[in-house]
Short mmCIF file of N, CA and C in Angstrom, two decimals:
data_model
loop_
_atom_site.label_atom_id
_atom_site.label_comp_id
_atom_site.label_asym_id
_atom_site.label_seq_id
_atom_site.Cartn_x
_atom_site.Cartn_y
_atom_site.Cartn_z
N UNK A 1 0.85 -1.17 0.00
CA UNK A 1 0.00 0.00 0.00
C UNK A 1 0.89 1.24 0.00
N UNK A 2 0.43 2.13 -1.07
CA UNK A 2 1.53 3.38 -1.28
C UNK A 2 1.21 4.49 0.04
N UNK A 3 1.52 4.82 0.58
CA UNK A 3 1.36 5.82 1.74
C UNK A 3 1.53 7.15 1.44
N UNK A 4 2.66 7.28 0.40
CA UNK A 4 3.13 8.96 -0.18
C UNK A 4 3.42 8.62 -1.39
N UNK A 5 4.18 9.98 -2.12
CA UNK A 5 4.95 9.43 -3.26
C UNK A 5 6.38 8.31 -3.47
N UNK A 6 6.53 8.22 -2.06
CA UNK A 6 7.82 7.65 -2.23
C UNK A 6 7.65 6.80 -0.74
N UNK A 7 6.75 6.42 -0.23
CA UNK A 7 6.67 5.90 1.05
C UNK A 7 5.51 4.53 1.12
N UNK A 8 6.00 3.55 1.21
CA UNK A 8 5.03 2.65 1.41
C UNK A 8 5.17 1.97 2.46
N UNK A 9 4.24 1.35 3.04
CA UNK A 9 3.22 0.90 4.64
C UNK A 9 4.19 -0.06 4.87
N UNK A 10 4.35 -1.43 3.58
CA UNK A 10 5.54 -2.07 4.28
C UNK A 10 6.89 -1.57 4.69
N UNK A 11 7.73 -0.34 4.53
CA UNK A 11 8.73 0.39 4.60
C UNK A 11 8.41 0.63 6.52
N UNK A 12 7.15 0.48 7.15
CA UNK A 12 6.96 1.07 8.20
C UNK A 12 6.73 -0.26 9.57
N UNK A 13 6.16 -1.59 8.48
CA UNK A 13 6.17 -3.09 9.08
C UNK A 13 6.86 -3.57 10.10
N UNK A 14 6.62 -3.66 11.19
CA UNK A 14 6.97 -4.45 12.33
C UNK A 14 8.31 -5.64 11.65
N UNK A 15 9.56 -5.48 11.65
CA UNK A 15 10.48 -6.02 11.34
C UNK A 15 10.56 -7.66 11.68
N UNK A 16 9.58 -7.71 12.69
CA UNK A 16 9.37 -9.30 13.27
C UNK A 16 8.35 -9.78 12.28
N UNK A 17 7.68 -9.28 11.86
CA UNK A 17 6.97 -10.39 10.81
C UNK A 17 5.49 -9.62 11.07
N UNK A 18 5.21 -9.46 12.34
CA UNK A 18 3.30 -9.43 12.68
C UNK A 18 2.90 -8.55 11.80
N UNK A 19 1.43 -8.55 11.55
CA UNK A 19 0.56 -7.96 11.29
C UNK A 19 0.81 -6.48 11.69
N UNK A 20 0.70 -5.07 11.29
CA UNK A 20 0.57 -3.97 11.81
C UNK A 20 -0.89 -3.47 12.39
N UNK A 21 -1.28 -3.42 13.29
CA UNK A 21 -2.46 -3.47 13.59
C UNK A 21 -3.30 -2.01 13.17
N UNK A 22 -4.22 -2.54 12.64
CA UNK A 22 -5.40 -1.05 12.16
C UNK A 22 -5.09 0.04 13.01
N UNK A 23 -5.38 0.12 14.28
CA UNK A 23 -5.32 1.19 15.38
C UNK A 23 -4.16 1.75 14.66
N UNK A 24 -2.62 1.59 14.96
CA UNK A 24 -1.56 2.51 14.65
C UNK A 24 -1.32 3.19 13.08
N UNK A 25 -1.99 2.27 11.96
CA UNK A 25 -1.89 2.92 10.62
C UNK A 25 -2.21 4.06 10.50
N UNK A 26 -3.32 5.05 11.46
CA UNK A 26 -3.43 6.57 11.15
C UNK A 26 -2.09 6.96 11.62
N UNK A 27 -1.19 6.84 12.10
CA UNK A 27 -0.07 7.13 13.19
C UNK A 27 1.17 7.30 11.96
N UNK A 28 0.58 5.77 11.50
CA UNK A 28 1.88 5.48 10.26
C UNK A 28 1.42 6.73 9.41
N UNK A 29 0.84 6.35 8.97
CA UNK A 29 0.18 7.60 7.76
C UNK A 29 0.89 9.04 8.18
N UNK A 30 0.08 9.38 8.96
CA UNK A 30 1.01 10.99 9.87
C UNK A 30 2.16 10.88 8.84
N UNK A 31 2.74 9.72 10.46
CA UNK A 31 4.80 9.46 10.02
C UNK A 31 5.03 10.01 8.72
N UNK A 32 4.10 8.90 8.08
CA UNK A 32 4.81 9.32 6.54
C UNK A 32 4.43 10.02 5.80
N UNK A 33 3.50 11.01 6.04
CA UNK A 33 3.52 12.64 5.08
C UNK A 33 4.45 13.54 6.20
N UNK A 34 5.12 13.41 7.23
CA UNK A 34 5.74 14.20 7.49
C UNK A 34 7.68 13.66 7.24
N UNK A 35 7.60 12.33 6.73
CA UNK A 35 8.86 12.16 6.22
C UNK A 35 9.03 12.55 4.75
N UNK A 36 7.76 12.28 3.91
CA UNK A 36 7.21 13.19 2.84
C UNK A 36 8.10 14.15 2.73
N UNK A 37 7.79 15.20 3.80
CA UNK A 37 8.00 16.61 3.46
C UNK A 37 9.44 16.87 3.73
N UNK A 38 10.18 15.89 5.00
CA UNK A 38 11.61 15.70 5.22
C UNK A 38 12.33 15.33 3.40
N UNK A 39 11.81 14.57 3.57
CA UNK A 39 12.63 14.23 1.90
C UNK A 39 12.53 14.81 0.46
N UNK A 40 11.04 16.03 0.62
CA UNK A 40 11.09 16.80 -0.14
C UNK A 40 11.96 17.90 -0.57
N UNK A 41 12.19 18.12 1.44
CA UNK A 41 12.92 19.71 1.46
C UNK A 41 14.53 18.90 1.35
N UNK A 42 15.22 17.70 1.88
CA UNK A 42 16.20 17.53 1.92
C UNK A 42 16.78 17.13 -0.02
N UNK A 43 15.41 16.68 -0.56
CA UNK A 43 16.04 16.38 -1.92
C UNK A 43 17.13 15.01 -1.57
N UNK A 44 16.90 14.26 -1.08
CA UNK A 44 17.76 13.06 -0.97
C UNK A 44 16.09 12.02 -0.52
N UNK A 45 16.96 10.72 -0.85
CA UNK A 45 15.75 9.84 -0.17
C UNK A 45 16.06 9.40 0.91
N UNK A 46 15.21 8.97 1.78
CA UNK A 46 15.21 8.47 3.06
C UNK A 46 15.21 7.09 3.49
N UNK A 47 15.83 6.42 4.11
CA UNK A 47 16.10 5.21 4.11
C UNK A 47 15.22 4.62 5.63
N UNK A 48 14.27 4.23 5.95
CA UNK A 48 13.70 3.79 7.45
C UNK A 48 14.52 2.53 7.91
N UNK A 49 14.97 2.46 8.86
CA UNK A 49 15.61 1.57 9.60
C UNK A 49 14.76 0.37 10.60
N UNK A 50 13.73 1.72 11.02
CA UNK A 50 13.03 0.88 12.04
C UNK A 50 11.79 1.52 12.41
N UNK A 51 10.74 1.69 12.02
CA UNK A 51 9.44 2.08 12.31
C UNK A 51 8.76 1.44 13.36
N UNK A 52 7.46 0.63 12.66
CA UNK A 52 6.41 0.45 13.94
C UNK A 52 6.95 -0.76 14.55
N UNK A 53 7.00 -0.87 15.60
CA UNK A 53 7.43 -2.54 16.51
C UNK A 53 6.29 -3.01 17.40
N UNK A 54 6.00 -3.56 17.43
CA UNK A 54 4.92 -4.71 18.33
C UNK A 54 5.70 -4.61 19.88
N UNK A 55 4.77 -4.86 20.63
CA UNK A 55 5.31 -4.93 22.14
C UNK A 55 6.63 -5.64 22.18
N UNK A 56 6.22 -7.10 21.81
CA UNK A 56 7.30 -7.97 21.74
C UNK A 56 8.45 -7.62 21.32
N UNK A 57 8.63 -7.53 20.25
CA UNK A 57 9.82 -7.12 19.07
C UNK A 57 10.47 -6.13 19.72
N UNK A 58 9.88 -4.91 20.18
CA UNK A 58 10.28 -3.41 20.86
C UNK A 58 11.35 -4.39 22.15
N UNK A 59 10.69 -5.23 23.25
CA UNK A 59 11.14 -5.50 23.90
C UNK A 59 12.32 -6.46 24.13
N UNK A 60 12.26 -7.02 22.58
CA UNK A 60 13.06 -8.08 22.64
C UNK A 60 14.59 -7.33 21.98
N UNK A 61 14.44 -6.08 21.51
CA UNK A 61 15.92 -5.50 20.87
C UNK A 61 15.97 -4.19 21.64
N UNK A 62 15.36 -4.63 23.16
CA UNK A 62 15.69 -3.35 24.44
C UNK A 62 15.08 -2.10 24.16
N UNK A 63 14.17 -1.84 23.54
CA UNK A 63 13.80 -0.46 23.56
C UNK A 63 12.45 -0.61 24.68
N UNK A 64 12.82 1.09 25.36
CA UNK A 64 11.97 1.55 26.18
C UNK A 64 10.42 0.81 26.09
N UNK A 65 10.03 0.81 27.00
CA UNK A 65 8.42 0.73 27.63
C UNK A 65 7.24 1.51 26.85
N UNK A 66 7.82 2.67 26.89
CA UNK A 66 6.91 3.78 26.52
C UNK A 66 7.18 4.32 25.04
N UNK A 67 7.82 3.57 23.99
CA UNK A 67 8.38 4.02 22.78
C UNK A 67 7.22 4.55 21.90
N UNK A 68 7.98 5.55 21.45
CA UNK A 68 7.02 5.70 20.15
C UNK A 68 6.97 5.17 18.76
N UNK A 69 7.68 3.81 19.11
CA UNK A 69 7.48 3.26 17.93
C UNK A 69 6.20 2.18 18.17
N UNK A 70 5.68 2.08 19.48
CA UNK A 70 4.91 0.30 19.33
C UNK A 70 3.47 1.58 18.85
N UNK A 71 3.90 2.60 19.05
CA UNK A 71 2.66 3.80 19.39
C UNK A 71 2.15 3.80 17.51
N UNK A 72 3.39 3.50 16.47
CA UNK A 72 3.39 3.69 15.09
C UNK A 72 3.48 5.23 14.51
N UNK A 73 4.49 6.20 15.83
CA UNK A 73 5.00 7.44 15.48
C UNK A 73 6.01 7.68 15.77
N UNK A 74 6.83 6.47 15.30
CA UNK A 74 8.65 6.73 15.04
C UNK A 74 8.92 6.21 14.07
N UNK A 75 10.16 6.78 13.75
CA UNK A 75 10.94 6.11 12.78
C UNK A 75 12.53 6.46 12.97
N UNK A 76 13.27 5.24 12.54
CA UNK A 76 15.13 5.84 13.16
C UNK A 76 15.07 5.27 11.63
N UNK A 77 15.90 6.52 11.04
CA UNK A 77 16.01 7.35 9.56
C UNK A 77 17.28 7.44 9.11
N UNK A 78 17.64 7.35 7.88
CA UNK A 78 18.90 7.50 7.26
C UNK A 78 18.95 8.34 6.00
N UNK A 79 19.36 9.90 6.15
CA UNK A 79 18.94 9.95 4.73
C UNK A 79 20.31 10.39 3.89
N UNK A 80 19.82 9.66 2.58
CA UNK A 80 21.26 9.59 1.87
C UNK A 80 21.98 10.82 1.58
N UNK A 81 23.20 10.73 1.91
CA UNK A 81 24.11 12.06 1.71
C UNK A 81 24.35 12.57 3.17
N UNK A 82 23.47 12.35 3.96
CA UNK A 82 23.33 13.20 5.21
C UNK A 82 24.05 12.39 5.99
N UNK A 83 24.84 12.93 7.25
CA UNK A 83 25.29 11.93 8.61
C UNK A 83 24.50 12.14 9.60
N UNK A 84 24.36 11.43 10.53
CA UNK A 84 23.36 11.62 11.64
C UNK A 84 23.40 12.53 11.94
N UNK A 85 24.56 13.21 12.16
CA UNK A 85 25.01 14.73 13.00
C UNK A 85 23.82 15.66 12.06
N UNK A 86 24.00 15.86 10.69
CA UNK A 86 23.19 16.33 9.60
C UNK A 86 21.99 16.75 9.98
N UNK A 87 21.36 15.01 9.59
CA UNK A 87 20.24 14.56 9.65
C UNK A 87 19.26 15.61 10.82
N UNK A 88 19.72 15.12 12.10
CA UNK A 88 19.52 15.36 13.76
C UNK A 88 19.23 17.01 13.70
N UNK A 89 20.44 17.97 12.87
CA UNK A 89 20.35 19.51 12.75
C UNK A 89 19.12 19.81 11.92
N UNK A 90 19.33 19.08 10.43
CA UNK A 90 17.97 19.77 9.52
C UNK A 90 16.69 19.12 10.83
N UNK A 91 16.35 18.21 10.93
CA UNK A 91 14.53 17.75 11.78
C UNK A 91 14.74 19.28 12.75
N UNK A 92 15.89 18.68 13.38
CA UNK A 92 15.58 20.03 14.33
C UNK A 92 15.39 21.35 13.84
N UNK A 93 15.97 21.88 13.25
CA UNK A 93 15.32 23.31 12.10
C UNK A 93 14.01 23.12 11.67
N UNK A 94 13.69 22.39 11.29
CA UNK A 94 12.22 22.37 10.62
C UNK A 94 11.33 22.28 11.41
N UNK A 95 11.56 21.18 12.91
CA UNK A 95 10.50 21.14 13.94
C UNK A 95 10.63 22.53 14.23
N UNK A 96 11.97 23.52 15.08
CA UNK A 96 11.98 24.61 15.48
C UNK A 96 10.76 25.83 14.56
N UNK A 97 10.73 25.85 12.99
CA UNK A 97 10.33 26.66 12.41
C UNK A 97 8.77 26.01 11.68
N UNK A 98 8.50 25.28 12.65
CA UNK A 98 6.86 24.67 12.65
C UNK A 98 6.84 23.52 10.95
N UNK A 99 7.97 23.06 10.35
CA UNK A 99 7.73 22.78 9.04
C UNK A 99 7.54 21.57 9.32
N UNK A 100 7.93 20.89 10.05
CA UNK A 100 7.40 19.44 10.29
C UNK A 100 7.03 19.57 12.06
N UNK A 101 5.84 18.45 12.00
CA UNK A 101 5.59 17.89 13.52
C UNK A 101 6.45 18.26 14.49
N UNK A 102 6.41 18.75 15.90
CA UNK A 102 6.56 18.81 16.99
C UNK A 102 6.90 17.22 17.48
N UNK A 103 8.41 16.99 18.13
CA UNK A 103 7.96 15.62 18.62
C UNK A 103 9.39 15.08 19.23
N UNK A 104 9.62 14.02 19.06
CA UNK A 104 10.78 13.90 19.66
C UNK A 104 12.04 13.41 18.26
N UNK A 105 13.41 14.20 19.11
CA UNK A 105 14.53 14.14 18.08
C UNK A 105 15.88 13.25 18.57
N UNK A 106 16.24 11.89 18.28
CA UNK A 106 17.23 10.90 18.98
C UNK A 106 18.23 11.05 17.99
N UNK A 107 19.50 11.48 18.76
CA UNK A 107 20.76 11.52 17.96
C UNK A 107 21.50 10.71 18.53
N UNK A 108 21.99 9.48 17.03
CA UNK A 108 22.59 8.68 17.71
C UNK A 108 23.77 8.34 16.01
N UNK A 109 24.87 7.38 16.18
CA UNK A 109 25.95 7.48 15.20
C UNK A 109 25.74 6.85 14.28
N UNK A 110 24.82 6.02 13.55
CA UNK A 110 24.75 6.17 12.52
C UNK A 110 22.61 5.95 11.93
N UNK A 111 22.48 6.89 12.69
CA UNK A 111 20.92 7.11 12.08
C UNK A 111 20.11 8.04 13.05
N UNK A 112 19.37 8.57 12.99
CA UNK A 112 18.65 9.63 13.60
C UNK A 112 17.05 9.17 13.64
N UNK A 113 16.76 9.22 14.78
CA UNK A 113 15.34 9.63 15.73
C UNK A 113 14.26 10.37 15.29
N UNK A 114 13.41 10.38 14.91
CA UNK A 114 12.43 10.93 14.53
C UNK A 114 10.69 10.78 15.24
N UNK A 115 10.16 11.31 16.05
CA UNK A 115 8.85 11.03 16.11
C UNK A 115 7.81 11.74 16.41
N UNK A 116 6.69 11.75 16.24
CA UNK A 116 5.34 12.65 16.16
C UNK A 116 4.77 12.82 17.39
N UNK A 117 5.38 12.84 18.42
CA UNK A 117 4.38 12.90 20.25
C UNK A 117 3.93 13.97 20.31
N UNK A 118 4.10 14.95 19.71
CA UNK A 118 3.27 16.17 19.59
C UNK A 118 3.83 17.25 20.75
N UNK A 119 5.37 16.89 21.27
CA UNK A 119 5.76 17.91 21.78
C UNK A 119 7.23 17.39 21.91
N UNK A 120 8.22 18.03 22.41
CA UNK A 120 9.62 18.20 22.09
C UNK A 120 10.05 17.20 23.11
N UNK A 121 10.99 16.63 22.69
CA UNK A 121 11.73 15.81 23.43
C UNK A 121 13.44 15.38 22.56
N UNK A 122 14.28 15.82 23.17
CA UNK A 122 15.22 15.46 22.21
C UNK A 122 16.26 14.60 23.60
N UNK A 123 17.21 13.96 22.69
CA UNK A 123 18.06 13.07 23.17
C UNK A 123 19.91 12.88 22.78
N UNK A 124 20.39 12.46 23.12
CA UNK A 124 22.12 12.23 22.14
C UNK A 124 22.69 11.17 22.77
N UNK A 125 22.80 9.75 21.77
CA UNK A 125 22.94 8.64 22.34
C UNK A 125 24.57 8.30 21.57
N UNK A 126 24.80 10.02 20.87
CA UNK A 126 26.26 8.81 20.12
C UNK A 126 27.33 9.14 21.21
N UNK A 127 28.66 8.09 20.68
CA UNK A 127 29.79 7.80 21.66
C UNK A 127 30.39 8.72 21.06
N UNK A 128 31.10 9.74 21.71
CA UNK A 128 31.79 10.28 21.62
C UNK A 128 33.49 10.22 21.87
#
């Protein structure tokens, strides 16, 4: 199922295999007209690493309790040309100047944090 011009539903699939459940697809959808507009303004394509996860799956490769990915409003992003460091500066410019979603921003070394909670939360997980 095409989601954008350049974004489709399996690109957003629970990496373990399950079903994506109805409830989170408005969530996905969001996600992906606002990566849409990331990859419009960056002119590069975007690579998803890791979108929606199921309880299980989330828990079984250690991510938080409360993620916004089992929620189906994350995504950890790669976009070509860009380095995380990049990546992490443009979201943050665009959230700052209202062009994309309000939400949370995870900087980490080789892919960047992205998600729709509808208010700011940022993070920095690389080794320095």
């Amino acid at each position: 199922m095409k989601l954008t011009k350049n974004f489709s539903k399996s690109e957003f699939d629970c990496s373990c295999g399950c079903e994506l459940p109805k409830k989170v697809l408005d969530n996905i959808k969001i996600l992906a007209e606002q990566l849409q507009a990331i990859r419009t303004i960056s002119e590069q394509p975007i690579q998803i690493n890791s979108a929606y996860r199921c309880v299980k799956h989330n828990k079984a490769i250690g991510g938080v309790k409360n993620s916004q990915h089992v929620l189906g409003k994350a995504a950890d992003i790669v976009i070509k040309g860009y380095t995380a460091e990049e990546t992490y500066k443009l979201l943050d410019e665009l959230m700052h100047y209202k062009t994309i979603l309000q939400g949370g921003l995870g900087k980490y070394n080789s892919f960047t944090h992205y998600d729709i909670r509808g208010k700011e939360a940022r993070w920095d997980f690389t080794k320095k």
